[in-house]
Amino acid sequence: MKIKLFKKGDIIVIAAVIAAAILLTFIGKSDAAMPVAEISVDGKTVETVNLYSVKEKIVITPYSEYNIKIIAQNGEIWFEHSDCTDKLCVSAGKLSKSGDVAVCLPAKTVITVSGSDVDAVVY
């Protein structure tokens, strides 16, 4: 007597669940949820960059009392150069995820990365 591990209906259900999981993985991402970088000087927003759409190098030099160079490229943004003494802003590194922040206090310049949509819903 031969016992089957799966019936025909079981295989169809398993295949449907796997197909749905694959589709939701690729379709679930939209431009609305992608990170956006906001550059502000002295509390005022001077530039907004959609990091998802940045492929080539963009150089941003906001007006401030210090010479600052900010680079956006390949979905990341960072302080490339600053005339401030401690250079903590430059050592902050590349920002790409929602919630990342880099600050140059002497120049009163802040880069904030935020997602423009809900990342997840928890019940």
PDB file of C-alpha atoms in Angstrom:
ATOM      1  CA  MET A   1       0.000   0.000   0.000  1.00  0.00           C
ATOM      2  CA  LYS A   2       1.445   3.280  -1.145  1.00  0.00           C
ATOM      3  CA  ILE A   3       0.887   6.365   1.029  1.00  0.00           C
ATOM      4  CA  LYS A   4       1.143   9.781  -0.627  1.00  0.00           C
ATOM      5  CA  LEU A   5       2.707  12.590   1.352  1.00  0.00           C
ATOM      6  CA  PHE A   6       0.821  15.373  -0.458  1.00  0.00           C
ATOM      7  CA  LYS A   7      -2.461  15.359  -2.301  1.00  0.00           C
ATOM      8  CA  LYS A   8      -3.028  17.298  -5.508  1.00  0.00           C
ATOM      9  CA  GLY A   9      -4.951  20.042  -3.648  1.00  0.00           C
ATOM     10  CA  ASP A  10      -2.120  20.446  -1.105  1.00  0.00           C
ATOM     11  CA  ILE A  11       0.419  21.056  -3.858  1.00  0.00           C
ATOM     12  CA  ILE A  12      -1.830  23.679  -5.484  1.00  0.00           C
ATOM     13  CA  VAL A  13      -2.267  25.546  -2.172  1.00  0.00           C
ATOM     14  CA  ILE A  14       1.485  25.476  -1.427  1.00  0.00           C
ATOM     15  CA  ALA A  15       2.316  26.745  -4.932  1.00  0.00           C
ATOM     16  CA  ALA A  16      -0.241  29.565  -4.598  1.00  0.00           C
ATOM     17  CA  VAL A  17       1.193  30.681  -1.239  1.00  0.00           C
ATOM     18  CA  ILE A  18       4.763  30.684  -2.597  1.00  0.00           C
ATOM     19  CA  ALA A  19       3.694  32.633  -5.704  1.00  0.00           C
ATOM     20  CA  ALA A  20       1.862  35.214  -3.567  1.00  0.00           C
ATOM     21  CA  ALA A  21       4.908  35.650  -1.312  1.00  0.00           C
ATOM     22  CA  ILE A  22       7.189  36.223  -4.299  1.00  0.00           C
ATOM     23  CA  LEU A  23       4.791  38.726  -5.885  1.00  0.00           C
ATOM     24  CA  LEU A  24       4.353  40.700  -2.668  1.00  0.00           C
ATOM     25  CA  THR A  25       8.110  40.877  -2.198  1.00  0.00           C
ATOM     26  CA  PHE A  26       8.681  42.564  -5.549  1.00  0.00           C
ATOM     27  CA  ILE A  27       5.440  44.532  -5.940  1.00  0.00           C
ATOM     28  CA  GLY A  28       5.303  45.817  -2.351  1.00  0.00           C
ATOM     29  CA  LYS A  29       8.008  48.437  -2.887  1.00  0.00           C
ATOM     30  CA  SER A  30       6.961  51.822  -4.210  1.00  0.00           C
ATOM     31  CA  ASP A  31       8.672  55.168  -4.783  1.00  0.00           C
ATOM     32  CA  ALA A  32       6.525  56.684  -2.021  1.00  0.00           C
ATOM     33  CA  ALA A  33       8.330  54.654   0.660  1.00  0.00           C
ATOM     34  CA  MET A  34      11.818  55.552  -0.528  1.00  0.00           C
ATOM     35  CA  PRO A  35      14.085  57.787   1.552  1.00  0.00           C
ATOM     36  CA  VAL A  36      14.157  61.558   1.132  1.00  0.00           C
ATOM     37  CA  ALA A  37      17.011  63.715   2.451  1.00  0.00           C
ATOM     38  CA  GLU A  38      16.276  67.179   3.774  1.00  0.00           C
ATOM     39  CA  ILE A  39      19.110  69.673   4.146  1.00  0.00           C
ATOM     40  CA  SER A  40      18.455  72.589   6.470  1.00  0.00           C
ATOM     41  CA  VAL A  41      20.601  75.556   7.454  1.00  0.00           C
ATOM     42  CA  ASP A  42      19.763  77.532  10.583  1.00  0.00           C
ATOM     43  CA  GLY A  43      16.433  75.695  10.871  1.00  0.00           C
ATOM     44  CA  LYS A  44      15.276  76.454   7.315  1.00  0.00           C
ATOM     45  CA  THR A  45      15.034  73.772   4.635  1.00  0.00           C
ATOM     46  CA  VAL A  46      17.282  74.711   1.715  1.00  0.00           C
ATOM     47  CA  GLU A  47      17.243  71.480  -0.321  1.00  0.00           C
ATOM     48  CA  THR A  48      15.274  68.242  -0.552  1.00  0.00           C
ATOM     49  CA  VAL A  49      16.705  65.221  -2.380  1.00  0.00           C
ATOM     50  CA  ASN A  50      14.865  62.002  -3.247  1.00  0.00           C
ATOM     51  CA  LEU A  51      17.662  59.496  -2.601  1.00  0.00           C
ATOM     52  CA  TYR A  52      15.938  56.755  -4.607  1.00  0.00           C
ATOM     53  CA  SER A  53      16.166  58.792  -7.814  1.00  0.00           C
ATOM     54  CA  VAL A  54      19.791  59.947  -7.356  1.00  0.00           C
ATOM     55  CA  LYS A  55      22.101  57.857  -9.529  1.00  0.00           C
ATOM     56  CA  GLU A  56      24.807  60.303 -10.587  1.00  0.00           C
ATOM     57  CA  LYS A  57      26.793  62.584  -8.294  1.00  0.00           C
ATOM     58  CA  ILE A  58      25.032  65.742  -7.085  1.00  0.00           C
ATOM     59  CA  VAL A  59      27.108  68.392  -5.297  1.00  0.00           C
ATOM     60  CA  ILE A  60      25.217  70.643  -2.880  1.00  0.00           C
ATOM     61  CA  THR A  61      26.875  73.703  -1.345  1.00  0.00           C
ATOM     62  CA  PRO A  62      24.381  75.354   1.003  1.00  0.00           C
ATOM     63  CA  TYR A  63      24.990  78.958   1.987  1.00  0.00           C
ATOM     64  CA  SER A  64      26.442  79.134   5.476  1.00  0.00           C
ATOM     65  CA  GLU A  65      29.243  80.927   7.302  1.00  0.00           C
ATOM     66  CA  TYR A  66      31.397  77.807   6.723  1.00  0.00           C
ATOM     67  CA  ASN A  67      32.380  76.311   3.380  1.00  0.00           C
ATOM     68  CA  ILE A  68      30.384  73.042   3.191  1.00  0.00           C
ATOM     69  CA  LYS A  69      30.155  70.473   0.420  1.00  0.00           C
ATOM     70  CA  ILE A  70      27.423  67.801   0.543  1.00  0.00           C
ATOM     71  CA  ILE A  71      27.373  64.914  -1.943  1.00  0.00           C
ATOM     72  CA  ALA A  72      24.353  62.812  -2.974  1.00  0.00           C
ATOM     73  CA  GLN A  73      25.025  59.729  -5.101  1.00  0.00           C
ATOM     74  CA  ASN A  74      23.709  56.174  -5.560  1.00  0.00           C
ATOM     75  CA  GLY A  75      20.977  56.539  -2.936  1.00  0.00           C
ATOM     76  CA  GLU A  76      23.280  58.005  -0.267  1.00  0.00           C
ATOM     77  CA  ILE A  77      24.075  61.506   1.000  1.00  0.00           C
ATOM     78  CA  TRP A  78      26.969  62.753   3.124  1.00  0.00           C
ATOM     79  CA  PHE A  79      29.107  65.714   4.190  1.00  0.00           C
ATOM     80  CA  GLU A  80      32.154  65.608   1.893  1.00  0.00           C
ATOM     81  CA  HIS A  81      33.890  68.719   3.279  1.00  0.00           C
ATOM     82  CA  SER A  82      33.435  71.345   5.965  1.00  0.00           C
ATOM     83  CA  ASP A  83      35.662  74.159   7.206  1.00  0.00           C
ATOM     84  CA  CYS A  84      34.577  73.535  10.811  1.00  0.00           C
ATOM     85  CA  THR A  85      37.282  72.582  13.310  1.00  0.00           C
ATOM     86  CA  ASP A  86      36.118  69.181  14.574  1.00  0.00           C
ATOM     87  CA  LYS A  87      34.855  67.656  11.258  1.00  0.00           C
ATOM     88  CA  LEU A  88      32.340  65.430  13.094  1.00  0.00           C
ATOM     89  CA  CYS A  89      29.881  65.993  10.263  1.00  0.00           C
ATOM     90  CA  VAL A  90      32.328  64.551   7.723  1.00  0.00           C
ATOM     91  CA  SER A  91      33.082  61.553   9.939  1.00  0.00           C
ATOM     92  CA  ALA A  92      29.337  60.810  10.287  1.00  0.00           C
ATOM     93  CA  GLY A  93      29.599  58.895   7.011  1.00  0.00           C
ATOM     94  CA  LYS A  94      27.028  58.132   4.350  1.00  0.00           C
ATOM     95  CA  LEU A  95      23.319  58.373   5.152  1.00  0.00           C
ATOM     96  CA  SER A  96      20.749  56.264   3.311  1.00  0.00           C
ATOM     97  CA  LYS A  97      18.087  54.933   5.703  1.00  0.00           C
ATOM     98  CA  SER A  98      15.084  56.637   7.203  1.00  0.00           C
ATOM     99  CA  GLY A  99      16.078  58.128  10.558  1.00  0.00           C
ATOM    100  CA  ASP A 100      19.735  58.804   9.647  1.00  0.00           C
ATOM    101  CA  VAL A 101      20.965  62.262  10.678  1.00  0.00           C
ATOM    102  CA  ALA A 102      24.253  64.152  10.277  1.00  0.00           C
ATOM    103  CA  VAL A 103      24.837  67.576  11.813  1.00  0.00           C
ATOM    104  CA  CYS A 104      27.484  70.279  11.425  1.00  0.00           C
ATOM    105  CA  LEU A 105      26.843  72.373  14.529  1.00  0.00           C
ATOM    106  CA  PRO A 106      29.239  75.265  13.780  1.00  0.00           C
ATOM    107  CA  ALA A 107      27.635  75.711  10.340  1.00  0.00           C
ATOM    108  CA  LYS A 108      24.096  75.100  11.699  1.00  0.00           C
ATOM    109  CA  THR A 109      23.551  72.556   8.899  1.00  0.00           C
ATOM    110  CA  VAL A 110      21.545  69.334   9.290  1.00  0.00           C
ATOM    111  CA  ILE A 111      20.956  66.434   6.895  1.00  0.00           C
ATOM    112  CA  THR A 112      17.911  64.350   7.862  1.00  0.00           C
ATOM    113  CA  VAL A 113      16.812  61.228   5.986  1.00  0.00           C
ATOM    114  CA  SER A 114      13.182  60.214   6.296  1.00  0.00           C
ATOM    115  CA  GLY A 115      10.848  57.844   4.520  1.00  0.00           C
ATOM    116  CA  SER A 116       7.862  59.514   2.974  1.00  0.00           C
ATOM    117  CA  ASP A 117       5.507  56.645   3.738  1.00  0.00           C
ATOM    118  CA  VAL A 118       4.777  54.037   6.413  1.00  0.00           C
ATOM    119  CA  ASP A 119       7.477  51.343   6.509  1.00  0.00           C
ATOM    120  CA  ALA A 120       5.454  48.724   8.401  1.00  0.00           C
ATOM    121  CA  VAL A 121       2.192  48.238  10.219  1.00  0.00           C
ATOM    122  CA  VAL A 122       2.105  46.258  13.456  1.00  0.00           C
ATOM    123  CA  TYR A 123      -1.131  45.045  15.021  1.00  0.00           C
TER     124      TYR A 123
END
